[in-house]
Amino acid sequence: MSHKRIPKRKAAIAVGGVAALGAAALLLPQANASQDSGARGGASTARTLKADDADDLAARLSKLLGDAFAGSYYDSANRQLVVNVTDVSGDDNVIVQAKKAGAEVRQVDNSTAELQAAARTLRTKATIPGTAWAVDPRTNKILVTADSTVTGTRWDRLESTVDGLGSGMATIKKSAGTFKTFVSGGDAIFGGGARCSLGFNVTAGDGSPAFLTAGHCGVAAEQWSDAQNGAPIATVDQATFPGNGDFALVKYDDPNTQAPSDVNVGGGQSVQILRAAEATVGQQVFRMGSTTGLHDGQVLGLDATVNYPEGTVTGLIQTDVCAEPGDSGGSLFTQDGGAVGLTSGGSGDCTSGGETFFQPVTTALAATGATLGGAGAGGGQQAGDGQQAGDGQQAGGDQQAGDGQQAGGDQIGGGQEAGAGDGSDGSGAADDPSGADASNGQAPGTGHASGTGNAGRSGRSGLTDTH
């Protein structure tokens, strides 16, 4: 557990390093290892970029292009930023500027303003439990998802609302599972009969050691332990759920707690967390949780709205990374040390797949006034300044780290280290003694299982090394 004093991390993976994770070796390819040498073959050729650099470029182009900017995404196969622009009325200057900046440019029909207006219409007319939506810049449409509970008149209402947005504005699909919060998780923490996951260690605004986890965990219990039925070691300071996010700041009770800034990925290995990172659509990300271990996938959408049974949550990241009950609050991160998100919820499992949603770390830090990194472990400076740990240019960033497809989330520790356990189908806590629903009965029947059948195992699958 991260509150234990650990004078020096064991076998920490430096950015761009190579280490064996669990039973498999994570090989970091050297192809495209240099960061970005500029446009190849002329100013109109899109540059090869790391995901983080693509996000920075997208932010600059959003300001540069103004109303013509209609979103962007990272093409992980070609390692390029693709920027959408709307009709510029024959003014090629907009496209020229974007290309000179190093982006691949394509013209689309729906503007950012039109997509945002459509999302507001969905919020007004189709806020139905079991639905979610997010802008998908790859299709230039809003992706609307309905889980298996949305049937009959509720499905008709959703479908009618989507049709009313107009042709080419949104797509709708059904999910086989049920949207729920994934209670339990990374380095397992226990409170009020619920089990959740420690996400990332941080330093609170007053300088005390703390950690971030899911907000639905923070509203479920005030005090948290690192062992089932154990003595409390941390107390909730702030929690948001539902509403504008799903995050909680939990302060360690012992002000001398050492809280290293890393993620334990099993097998005695850890990934150092160096900075908070914004998510980019198309970016490869990794998720760690005690139920299912280490898994990887891609970011599918940003600023997602999810209608959980407890209420609507906005501003989330949508991905295709699998998760199961037991993973709530766990860390979503990049292989080169970027803290991206906290596991919120979703549908499906790690056998059949599904949709998952994450609270952006950057938003949680801004809202709570915390900084990334643990007190007693160097705080935010060691965790994020890049000078001591090596920034993306020195490390090769994503170029050395690979795109995750080669790394293989299931092969890097995976569920074998964590132990999935029984009863992880989200059906509730009735047949699992490890804990009750995270809402402590406030939303009965929602299927937010807090136990996984092996809730006492808080060992090698969480945020930090426990031994």
Short mmCIF file of C-alpha atoms in Angstrom, two decimals:
data_model
loop_
_atom_site.label_atom_id
_atom_site.label_comp_id
_atom_site.label_asym_id
_atom_site.label_seq_id
_atom_site.Cartn_x
_atom_site.Cartn_y
_atom_site.Cartn_z
CA MET A 1 0.00 0.00 0.00
CA SER A 2 1.26 3.45 -0.85
CA HIS A 3 1.19 4.80 2.70
CA LYS A 4 4.03 2.55 3.82
CA ARG A 5 7.49 4.00 4.05
CA ILE A 6 9.49 2.76 1.11
CA PRO A 7 12.97 4.29 1.04
CA LYS A 8 13.56 3.35 -2.55
CA ARG A 9 11.27 1.88 -5.18
CA LYS A 10 12.16 -1.55 -6.47
CA ALA A 11 12.83 -1.96 -10.18
CA ALA A 12 11.03 1.22 -11.16
CA ILE A 13 10.67 1.65 -14.90
CA ALA A 14 12.28 4.90 -15.97
CA VAL A 15 10.75 6.61 -18.95
CA GLY A 16 11.83 4.75 -22.06
CA GLY A 17 13.27 1.91 -19.99
CA VAL A 18 12.95 -1.81 -20.61
CA ALA A 19 11.76 -4.23 -17.95
CA ALA A 20 10.01 -7.53 -17.55
CA LEU A 21 6.46 -7.04 -16.32
CA GLY A 22 4.97 -10.18 -14.83
CA ALA A 23 5.65 -13.17 -17.07
CA ALA A 24 6.17 -11.11 -20.23
CA ALA A 25 8.87 -8.73 -21.38
CA LEU A 26 7.78 -5.24 -22.37
CA LEU A 27 9.96 -4.41 -25.35
CA LEU A 28 10.15 -0.73 -26.14
CA PRO A 29 10.85 -0.40 -29.88
CA GLN A 30 13.46 2.05 -31.07
CA ALA A 31 11.72 2.87 -34.32
CA ASN A 32 10.77 6.55 -34.53
CA ALA A 33 12.73 7.12 -31.33
CA SER A 34 13.57 10.72 -32.11
CA GLN A 35 10.88 13.12 -31.09
CA ASP A 36 10.00 15.15 -34.15
CA SER A 37 12.48 16.40 -36.66
CA GLY A 38 10.00 18.63 -38.40
CA ALA A 39 7.88 18.21 -41.48
CA ARG A 40 9.16 15.62 -43.87
CA GLY A 41 9.06 16.33 -47.56
CA GLY A 42 7.81 19.90 -47.23
CA ALA A 43 5.63 22.06 -45.03
CA SER A 44 2.41 20.30 -46.09
CA THR A 45 3.51 16.89 -44.82
CA ALA A 46 2.17 15.89 -41.41
CA ARG A 47 4.88 15.35 -38.83
CA THR A 48 5.51 12.23 -36.80
CA LEU A 49 4.55 13.05 -33.20
CA LYS A 50 4.31 11.52 -29.79
CA ALA A 51 0.79 11.47 -28.36
CA ASP A 52 1.62 14.17 -25.79
CA ASP A 53 3.11 16.41 -28.45
CA ALA A 54 0.06 15.84 -30.65
CA ASP A 55 -2.12 17.05 -27.79
CA ASP A 56 -0.02 20.19 -27.41
CA LEU A 57 -0.22 20.85 -31.15
CA ALA A 58 -3.99 20.34 -31.11
CA ALA A 59 -4.34 22.94 -28.34
CA ARG A 60 -2.30 25.46 -30.33
CA LEU A 61 -4.25 24.83 -33.54
CA SER A 62 -7.56 25.16 -31.71
CA LYS A 63 -6.61 28.73 -30.84
CA LEU A 64 -5.06 29.43 -34.23
CA LEU A 65 -7.95 28.16 -36.34
CA GLY A 66 -10.76 29.53 -34.20
CA ASP A 67 -14.26 28.60 -35.35
CA ALA A 68 -12.85 26.55 -38.22
CA PHE A 69 -11.39 24.04 -35.76
CA ALA A 70 -13.74 21.06 -35.44
CA GLY A 71 -11.76 18.71 -33.22
CA SER A 72 -8.73 16.50 -33.65
CA TYR A 73 -7.45 13.02 -32.90
CA TYR A 74 -4.20 11.09 -32.79
CA ASP A 75 -3.61 8.62 -35.62
CA SER A 76 -1.58 6.06 -33.64
CA ALA A 77 -0.78 3.96 -36.72
CA ASN A 78 0.89 6.86 -38.52
CA ARG A 79 1.79 8.76 -35.36
CA GLN A 80 0.22 11.94 -36.68
CA LEU A 81 -2.29 14.52 -35.49
CA VAL A 82 -5.41 14.75 -37.65
CA VAL A 83 -7.24 18.07 -37.43
CA ASN A 84 -10.82 18.58 -38.57
CA VAL A 85 -11.76 21.90 -40.16
CA THR A 86 -15.17 23.06 -41.32
CA ASP A 87 -15.98 24.92 -44.52
CA VAL A 88 -13.60 27.86 -44.72
CA SER A 89 -15.40 29.45 -47.69
CA GLY A 90 -12.52 29.13 -50.09
CA ASP A 91 -9.95 30.49 -47.65
CA ASP A 92 -7.13 27.99 -47.97
CA ASN A 93 -5.06 29.93 -45.45
CA VAL A 94 -6.61 27.98 -42.58
CA ILE A 95 -5.58 24.68 -44.07
CA VAL A 96 -2.14 25.99 -44.99
CA GLN A 97 -1.53 27.13 -41.42
CA ALA A 98 -2.56 23.79 -39.96
CA LYS A 99 -0.38 21.87 -42.39
CA LYS A 100 2.59 24.10 -41.75
CA ALA A 101 2.17 23.41 -38.06
CA GLY A 102 2.57 19.71 -38.82
CA ALA A 103 -1.00 18.35 -38.77
CA GLU A 104 -2.87 16.22 -41.24
CA VAL A 105 -5.93 18.27 -42.20
CA ARG A 106 -9.34 17.09 -43.35
CA GLN A 107 -12.54 19.00 -44.03
CA VAL A 108 -15.68 17.91 -42.18
CA ASP A 109 -19.33 18.91 -42.07
CA ASN A 110 -20.06 19.39 -38.36
CA SER A 111 -18.52 22.31 -36.51
CA THR A 112 -17.56 22.21 -32.85
CA ALA A 113 -20.43 24.55 -32.03
CA GLU A 114 -22.94 22.30 -33.80
CA LEU A 115 -21.68 19.20 -31.99
CA GLN A 116 -21.82 20.98 -28.64
CA ALA A 117 -25.38 22.12 -29.35
CA ALA A 118 -26.36 18.54 -30.20
CA ALA A 119 -24.85 17.34 -26.91
CA ARG A 120 -26.91 19.94 -25.03
CA THR A 121 -30.04 18.65 -26.74
CA LEU A 122 -29.23 15.13 -25.63
CA ARG A 123 -28.70 16.39 -22.08
CA THR A 124 -32.11 18.10 -22.14
CA LYS A 125 -34.16 15.42 -23.86
CA ALA A 126 -32.38 12.11 -23.33
CA THR A 127 -30.86 12.04 -19.85
CA ILE A 128 -31.83 8.42 -19.32
CA PRO A 129 -30.02 6.08 -16.90
CA GLY A 130 -27.89 3.71 -18.95
CA THR A 131 -27.00 6.17 -21.70
CA ALA A 132 -23.80 8.01 -22.54
CA TRP A 133 -22.47 10.26 -25.28
CA ALA A 134 -19.22 11.85 -26.37
CA VAL A 135 -17.91 13.62 -29.44
CA ASP A 136 -15.96 11.30 -31.73
CA PRO A 137 -13.64 13.44 -33.87
CA ARG A 138 -12.78 10.47 -36.06
CA THR A 139 -16.34 10.32 -37.37
CA ASN A 140 -17.12 14.01 -36.72
CA LYS A 141 -20.26 12.88 -34.94
CA ILE A 142 -21.55 12.34 -31.43
CA LEU A 143 -21.31 8.70 -30.38
CA VAL A 144 -24.38 7.79 -28.32
CA THR A 145 -24.34 4.51 -26.38
CA ALA A 146 -27.23 2.81 -24.61
CA ASP A 147 -26.76 -0.11 -22.26
CA SER A 148 -28.95 -3.19 -21.98
CA THR A 149 -31.41 -1.51 -19.59
CA VAL A 150 -32.50 1.06 -22.19
CA THR A 151 -35.50 -0.63 -23.78
CA GLY A 152 -39.11 0.07 -24.71
CA THR A 153 -40.21 3.68 -24.39
CA ARG A 154 -36.81 4.76 -23.13
CA TRP A 155 -35.12 3.40 -26.25
CA ASP A 156 -37.79 5.03 -28.43
CA ARG A 157 -37.17 8.36 -26.67
CA LEU A 158 -33.41 8.10 -27.16
CA GLU A 159 -33.68 7.06 -30.79
CA SER A 160 -36.16 9.83 -31.53
CA THR A 161 -33.87 12.42 -29.93
CA VAL A 162 -30.89 11.22 -31.95
CA ASP A 163 -32.93 11.28 -35.17
CA GLY A 164 -34.05 14.79 -34.33
CA LEU A 165 -30.46 16.01 -34.28
CA GLY A 166 -30.37 15.63 -38.04
CA SER A 167 -28.66 13.35 -40.49
CA GLY A 168 -24.93 12.95 -40.01
CA MET A 169 -24.88 14.47 -36.50
CA ALA A 170 -24.86 11.40 -34.25
CA THR A 171 -24.69 7.63 -34.25
CA ILE A 172 -26.27 5.31 -31.70
CA LYS A 173 -25.25 1.84 -30.59
CA LYS A 174 -26.31 -0.69 -27.99
CA SER A 175 -24.02 -2.06 -25.30
CA ALA A 176 -24.53 -5.60 -24.06
CA GLY A 177 -23.66 -4.69 -20.50
CA THR A 178 -24.96 -2.21 -17.93
CA PHE A 179 -23.35 1.12 -17.05
CA LYS A 180 -22.22 1.04 -13.45
CA THR A 181 -19.43 2.29 -11.27
CA PHE A 182 -16.63 -0.24 -10.82
CA VAL A 183 -16.28 -0.43 -7.07
CA SER A 184 -13.07 -2.08 -5.74
CA GLY A 185 -9.73 -1.68 -7.47
CA GLY A 186 -6.00 -0.88 -7.87
CA ASP A 187 -4.21 -0.90 -4.56
CA ALA A 188 -7.36 -2.01 -2.77
CA ILE A 189 -8.81 0.39 -0.21
CA PHE A 190 -11.79 -0.36 2.01
CA GLY A 191 -14.36 1.91 3.60
CA GLY A 192 -17.90 1.58 4.88
CA GLY A 193 -18.27 -1.92 3.49
CA ALA A 194 -17.15 -0.81 0.00
CA ARG A 195 -13.95 -1.64 -1.80
CA CYS A 196 -12.33 0.83 -4.19
CA SER A 197 -8.98 1.61 -5.77
CA LEU A 198 -6.29 4.10 -4.97
CA GLY A 199 -5.64 6.05 -8.14
CA PHE A 200 -2.61 8.35 -7.84
CA ASN A 201 -0.72 9.72 -4.87
CA VAL A 202 -0.76 13.51 -4.67
CA THR A 203 0.17 16.34 -2.35
CA ALA A 204 -2.84 18.28 -1.03
CA GLY A 205 -2.92 22.06 -1.16
CA ASP A 206 -1.84 22.29 2.48
CA GLY A 207 1.20 20.10 1.80
CA SER A 208 -0.16 16.93 3.37
CA PRO A 209 0.12 13.51 1.66
CA ALA A 210 -3.05 12.34 -0.07
CA PHE A 211 -4.37 10.32 -2.97
CA LEU A 212 -7.01 10.62 -5.68
CA THR A 213 -9.71 8.03 -6.20
CA ALA A 214 -13.21 7.91 -7.66
CA GLY A 215 -15.77 10.33 -6.30
CA HIS A 216 -18.40 7.63 -5.93
CA CYS A 217 -16.00 5.96 -3.53
CA GLY A 218 -15.49 9.21 -1.65
CA VAL A 219 -19.22 9.67 -1.06
CA ALA A 220 -19.62 6.03 -0.01
CA ALA A 221 -17.41 6.28 3.09
CA GLU A 222 -15.47 8.96 4.93
CA GLN A 223 -12.60 6.82 6.20
CA TRP A 224 -10.57 4.28 4.25
CA SER A 225 -8.24 1.42 5.18
CA ASP A 226 -5.66 -0.53 3.22
CA ALA A 227 -7.00 -3.84 4.55
CA GLN A 228 -10.45 -5.30 4.82
CA ASN A 229 -11.76 -4.58 8.34
CA GLY A 230 -8.47 -2.79 9.05
CA ALA A 231 -7.91 0.45 10.91
CA PRO A 232 -8.50 3.61 8.85
CA ILE A 233 -5.41 5.20 7.34
CA ALA A 234 -6.98 8.03 5.31
CA THR A 235 -9.97 10.40 5.45
CA VAL A 236 -11.95 11.93 2.57
CA ASP A 237 -11.26 15.65 2.21
CA GLN A 238 -13.31 16.38 -0.94
CA ALA A 239 -15.58 14.29 -3.15
CA THR A 240 -17.58 15.01 -6.31
CA PHE A 241 -20.18 12.54 -7.62
CA PRO A 242 -22.48 12.73 -9.47
CA GLY A 243 -22.28 16.02 -11.32
CA ASN A 244 -19.21 17.68 -12.83
CA GLY A 245 -16.90 14.71 -12.42
CA ASP A 246 -16.20 11.57 -10.41
CA PHE A 247 -13.20 12.23 -8.14
CA ALA A 248 -12.23 12.41 -4.49
CA LEU A 249 -9.21 13.71 -2.59
CA VAL A 250 -8.39 11.50 0.40
CA LYS A 251 -5.75 12.63 2.90
CA TYR A 252 -3.54 10.18 4.76
CA ASP A 253 -4.09 10.42 8.52
CA ASP A 254 -0.37 10.18 9.20
CA PRO A 255 1.28 13.42 7.97
CA ASN A 256 4.60 11.58 7.66
CA THR A 257 3.25 9.12 5.15
CA GLN A 258 5.51 8.44 2.20
CA ALA A 259 3.38 8.28 -0.93
CA PRO A 260 5.47 7.42 -4.00
CA SER A 261 4.35 8.67 -7.38
CA ASP A 262 4.19 5.47 -9.37
CA VAL A 263 1.87 2.69 -10.50
CA ASN A 264 2.55 -0.90 -9.50
CA VAL A 265 1.96 -3.11 -12.54
CA GLY A 266 2.74 -6.42 -10.86
CA GLY A 267 5.77 -8.67 -10.71
CA GLY A 268 7.66 -6.21 -8.50
CA GLN A 269 7.64 -3.60 -11.26
CA SER A 270 6.28 -0.07 -11.26
CA VAL A 271 5.87 2.78 -13.73
CA GLN A 272 6.97 6.15 -12.41
CA ILE A 273 4.33 8.82 -12.78
CA LEU A 274 6.02 12.01 -13.94
CA ARG A 275 3.21 14.39 -14.83
CA ALA A 276 -0.51 14.87 -15.33
CA ALA A 277 -1.43 14.37 -18.98
CA GLU A 278 -4.45 15.36 -21.05
CA ALA A 279 -6.15 12.55 -22.95
CA THR A 280 -6.12 12.60 -26.74
CA VAL A 281 -8.56 10.64 -28.89
CA GLY A 282 -6.66 7.77 -30.49
CA GLN A 283 -4.00 7.73 -27.75
CA GLN A 284 -2.87 4.40 -26.31
CA VAL A 285 -3.46 4.15 -22.56
CA PHE A 286 -3.05 1.59 -19.77
CA ARG A 287 -5.35 0.86 -16.83
CA MET A 288 -4.40 -0.90 -13.62
CA GLY A 289 -6.82 -2.52 -11.19
CA SER A 290 -6.75 -5.27 -8.59
CA THR A 291 -9.61 -7.20 -10.15
CA THR A 292 -8.36 -7.43 -13.70
CA GLY A 293 -4.73 -6.32 -13.54
CA LEU A 294 -3.13 -4.38 -16.36
CA HIS A 295 -5.02 -3.75 -19.61
CA ASP A 296 -4.56 -1.36 -22.49
CA GLY A 297 -6.66 0.28 -25.17
CA GLN A 298 -7.41 3.60 -26.84
CA VAL A 299 -9.14 6.83 -25.96
CA LEU A 300 -12.39 7.03 -27.93
CA GLY A 301 -13.92 10.33 -26.85
CA LEU A 302 -13.56 13.34 -24.56
CA ASP A 303 -15.97 15.37 -22.44
CA ALA A 304 -18.26 12.36 -22.21
CA THR A 305 -21.57 12.45 -20.36
CA VAL A 306 -22.64 9.26 -18.57
CA ASN A 307 -26.04 8.72 -17.01
CA TYR A 308 -25.41 6.35 -14.10
CA PRO A 309 -28.28 5.12 -11.93
CA GLU A 310 -27.11 7.55 -9.21
CA GLY A 311 -27.12 10.52 -11.58
CA THR A 312 -25.42 12.19 -14.50
CA VAL A 313 -21.65 12.69 -14.60
CA THR A 314 -20.04 15.01 -17.14
CA GLY A 315 -16.52 15.71 -18.40
CA LEU A 316 -15.28 12.12 -18.58
CA ILE A 317 -12.90 10.28 -20.93
CA GLN A 318 -14.38 7.40 -22.94
CA THR A 319 -12.14 4.42 -23.82
CA ASP A 320 -12.29 0.82 -24.95
CA VAL A 321 -10.05 -0.37 -22.09
CA CYS A 322 -11.88 -3.13 -20.25
CA ALA A 323 -12.70 -2.97 -16.54
CA GLU A 324 -14.76 -4.88 -14.02
CA PRO A 325 -16.20 -4.39 -10.55
CA GLY A 326 -13.17 -3.94 -8.34
CA ASP A 327 -11.42 -1.41 -10.58
CA SER A 328 -13.11 1.86 -9.50
CA GLY A 329 -10.74 4.73 -8.81
CA GLY A 330 -7.79 2.92 -10.40
CA SER A 331 -5.16 4.62 -12.50
CA LEU A 332 -5.30 5.29 -16.24
CA PHE A 333 -1.85 6.25 -17.48
CA THR A 334 0.51 6.36 -20.43
CA GLN A 335 3.54 4.16 -20.71
CA ASP A 336 5.89 7.13 -20.50
CA GLY A 337 4.59 8.24 -17.12
CA GLY A 338 1.57 10.44 -17.75
CA ALA A 339 -1.32 10.29 -15.27
CA VAL A 340 -4.45 10.49 -17.43
CA GLY A 341 -7.51 9.35 -15.50
CA LEU A 342 -9.29 7.66 -12.60
CA THR A 343 -11.57 4.70 -13.33
CA SER A 344 -15.20 5.78 -13.04
CA GLY A 345 -17.42 3.11 -14.58
CA GLY A 346 -18.82 1.59 -17.73
CA SER A 347 -20.19 -1.67 -19.02
CA GLY A 348 -18.94 -5.08 -20.06
CA ASP A 349 -15.95 -6.99 -18.75
CA CYS A 350 -12.46 -8.09 -19.72
CA THR A 351 -13.75 -11.18 -21.51
CA SER A 352 -16.26 -9.62 -23.88
CA GLY A 353 -15.06 -6.00 -23.79
CA GLY A 354 -17.21 -2.94 -23.32
CA GLU A 355 -17.17 0.82 -22.79
CA THR A 356 -15.35 2.51 -19.91
CA PHE A 357 -15.22 6.05 -18.59
CA PHE A 358 -12.53 7.86 -16.63
CA GLN A 359 -12.27 11.07 -14.65
CA PRO A 360 -9.50 13.28 -16.13
CA VAL A 361 -6.68 13.70 -13.63
CA THR A 362 -5.99 17.26 -14.75
CA THR A 363 -9.55 18.29 -13.86
CA ALA A 364 -9.42 16.53 -10.50
CA LEU A 365 -6.13 18.22 -9.59
CA ALA A 366 -7.46 21.65 -10.56
CA ALA A 367 -10.68 21.15 -8.59
CA THR A 368 -9.02 19.88 -5.41
CA GLY A 369 -5.94 22.11 -5.45
CA ALA A 370 -3.67 19.07 -5.24
CA THR A 371 -0.44 18.46 -7.14
CA LEU A 372 0.72 15.19 -8.58
CA GLY A 373 3.25 13.25 -6.54
CA GLY A 374 3.37 12.10 -2.95
CA ALA A 375 4.63 14.07 0.01
CA GLY A 376 7.76 12.43 1.35
CA ALA A 377 8.54 11.11 -2.11
CA GLY A 378 9.62 14.36 -3.65
CA GLY A 379 6.12 15.62 -4.31
CA GLY A 380 5.26 17.16 -7.61
CA GLN A 381 8.78 18.23 -8.41
CA GLN A 382 10.24 14.75 -8.65
CA ALA A 383 7.08 13.42 -10.15
CA GLY A 384 6.68 15.90 -12.89
CA ASP A 385 9.48 18.33 -13.67
CA GLY A 386 11.08 16.07 -16.25
CA GLN A 387 14.57 17.32 -15.42
CA GLN A 388 15.33 14.63 -12.88
CA ALA A 389 13.21 11.90 -14.37
CA GLY A 390 13.81 12.65 -18.00
CA ASP A 391 11.34 14.47 -20.20
CA GLY A 392 9.72 13.07 -23.29
CA GLN A 393 12.44 14.32 -25.60
CA GLN A 394 15.19 12.57 -23.71
CA ALA A 395 13.23 9.44 -23.15
CA GLY A 396 11.82 9.03 -26.60
CA GLY A 397 8.32 9.14 -25.13
CA ASP A 398 5.85 7.10 -27.07
CA GLN A 399 8.34 6.32 -29.79
CA GLN A 400 10.38 4.15 -27.47
CA ALA A 401 7.47 3.06 -25.41
CA GLY A 402 5.55 1.66 -28.31
CA ASP A 403 1.85 1.98 -28.93
CA GLY A 404 0.65 -0.57 -26.42
CA GLN A 405 -0.44 -2.98 -29.10
CA GLN A 406 3.02 -4.39 -29.15
CA ALA A 407 3.25 -4.18 -25.39
CA GLY A 408 -0.02 -5.98 -24.94
CA GLY A 409 -1.99 -5.02 -21.87
CA ASP A 410 -3.10 -8.59 -21.23
CA GLN A 411 0.47 -9.85 -21.38
CA ILE A 412 1.95 -7.29 -19.02
CA GLY A 413 0.92 -8.67 -15.69
CA GLY A 414 -2.73 -8.84 -16.64
CA GLY A 415 -5.33 -10.45 -14.49
CA GLN A 416 -3.06 -13.31 -13.48
CA GLU A 417 -1.15 -11.08 -11.09
CA ALA A 418 -4.29 -9.46 -9.79
CA GLY A 419 -6.63 -12.41 -9.56
CA ALA A 420 -10.03 -11.62 -10.97
CA GLY A 421 -11.96 -13.66 -8.44
CA ASP A 422 -15.53 -14.78 -8.53
CA GLY A 423 -18.67 -12.76 -8.56
CA SER A 424 -17.28 -9.87 -10.60
CA ASP A 425 -20.33 -9.56 -12.81
CA GLY A 426 -21.58 -6.40 -11.13
CA SER A 427 -24.65 -8.03 -9.68
CA GLY A 428 -24.21 -6.51 -6.24
CA ALA A 429 -22.62 -7.45 -2.97
CA ALA A 430 -25.18 -9.92 -1.69
CA ASP A 431 -23.09 -12.99 -2.45
CA ASP A 432 -19.72 -11.41 -1.80
CA PRO A 433 -18.71 -10.76 1.81
CA SER A 434 -16.02 -8.30 0.78
CA GLY A 435 -18.27 -5.28 0.86
CA ALA A 436 -21.51 -3.61 0.00
CA ASP A 437 -22.48 -1.33 -2.82
CA ALA A 438 -20.39 1.83 -2.88
CA SER A 439 -23.48 3.94 -2.54
CA ASN A 440 -24.14 2.25 0.81
CA GLY A 441 -27.65 1.38 -0.16
CA GLN A 442 -28.57 4.80 -1.43
CA ALA A 443 -29.13 3.42 -4.88
CA PRO A 444 -30.23 -0.19 -4.33
CA GLY A 445 -30.45 -2.52 -7.26
CA THR A 446 -27.97 -0.67 -9.42
CA GLY A 447 -25.63 -3.62 -9.71
CA HIS A 448 -22.56 -1.79 -8.45
CA ALA A 449 -20.79 -4.78 -7.02
CA SER A 450 -18.18 -3.86 -4.50
CA GLY A 451 -16.65 -7.28 -4.08
CA THR A 452 -14.84 -9.56 -6.47
CA GLY A 453 -14.64 -12.75 -4.47
CA ASN A 454 -11.09 -12.08 -3.33
CA ALA A 455 -11.41 -8.68 -1.76
CA GLY A 456 -8.75 -9.37 0.82
CA ARG A 457 -6.07 -9.35 -1.84
CA SER A 458 -4.69 -5.85 -1.86
CA GLY A 459 -1.23 -6.92 -2.90
CA ARG A 460 0.61 -6.70 -6.17
CA SER A 461 -1.90 -5.15 -8.48
CA GLY A 462 -2.35 -1.66 -7.12
CA LEU A 463 -0.76 1.73 -7.38
CA THR A 464 2.43 1.02 -5.47
CA ASP A 465 4.47 -1.95 -4.40
CA THR A 466 3.26 -3.44 -1.14
CA HIS A 467 6.38 -5.34 -0.27
#
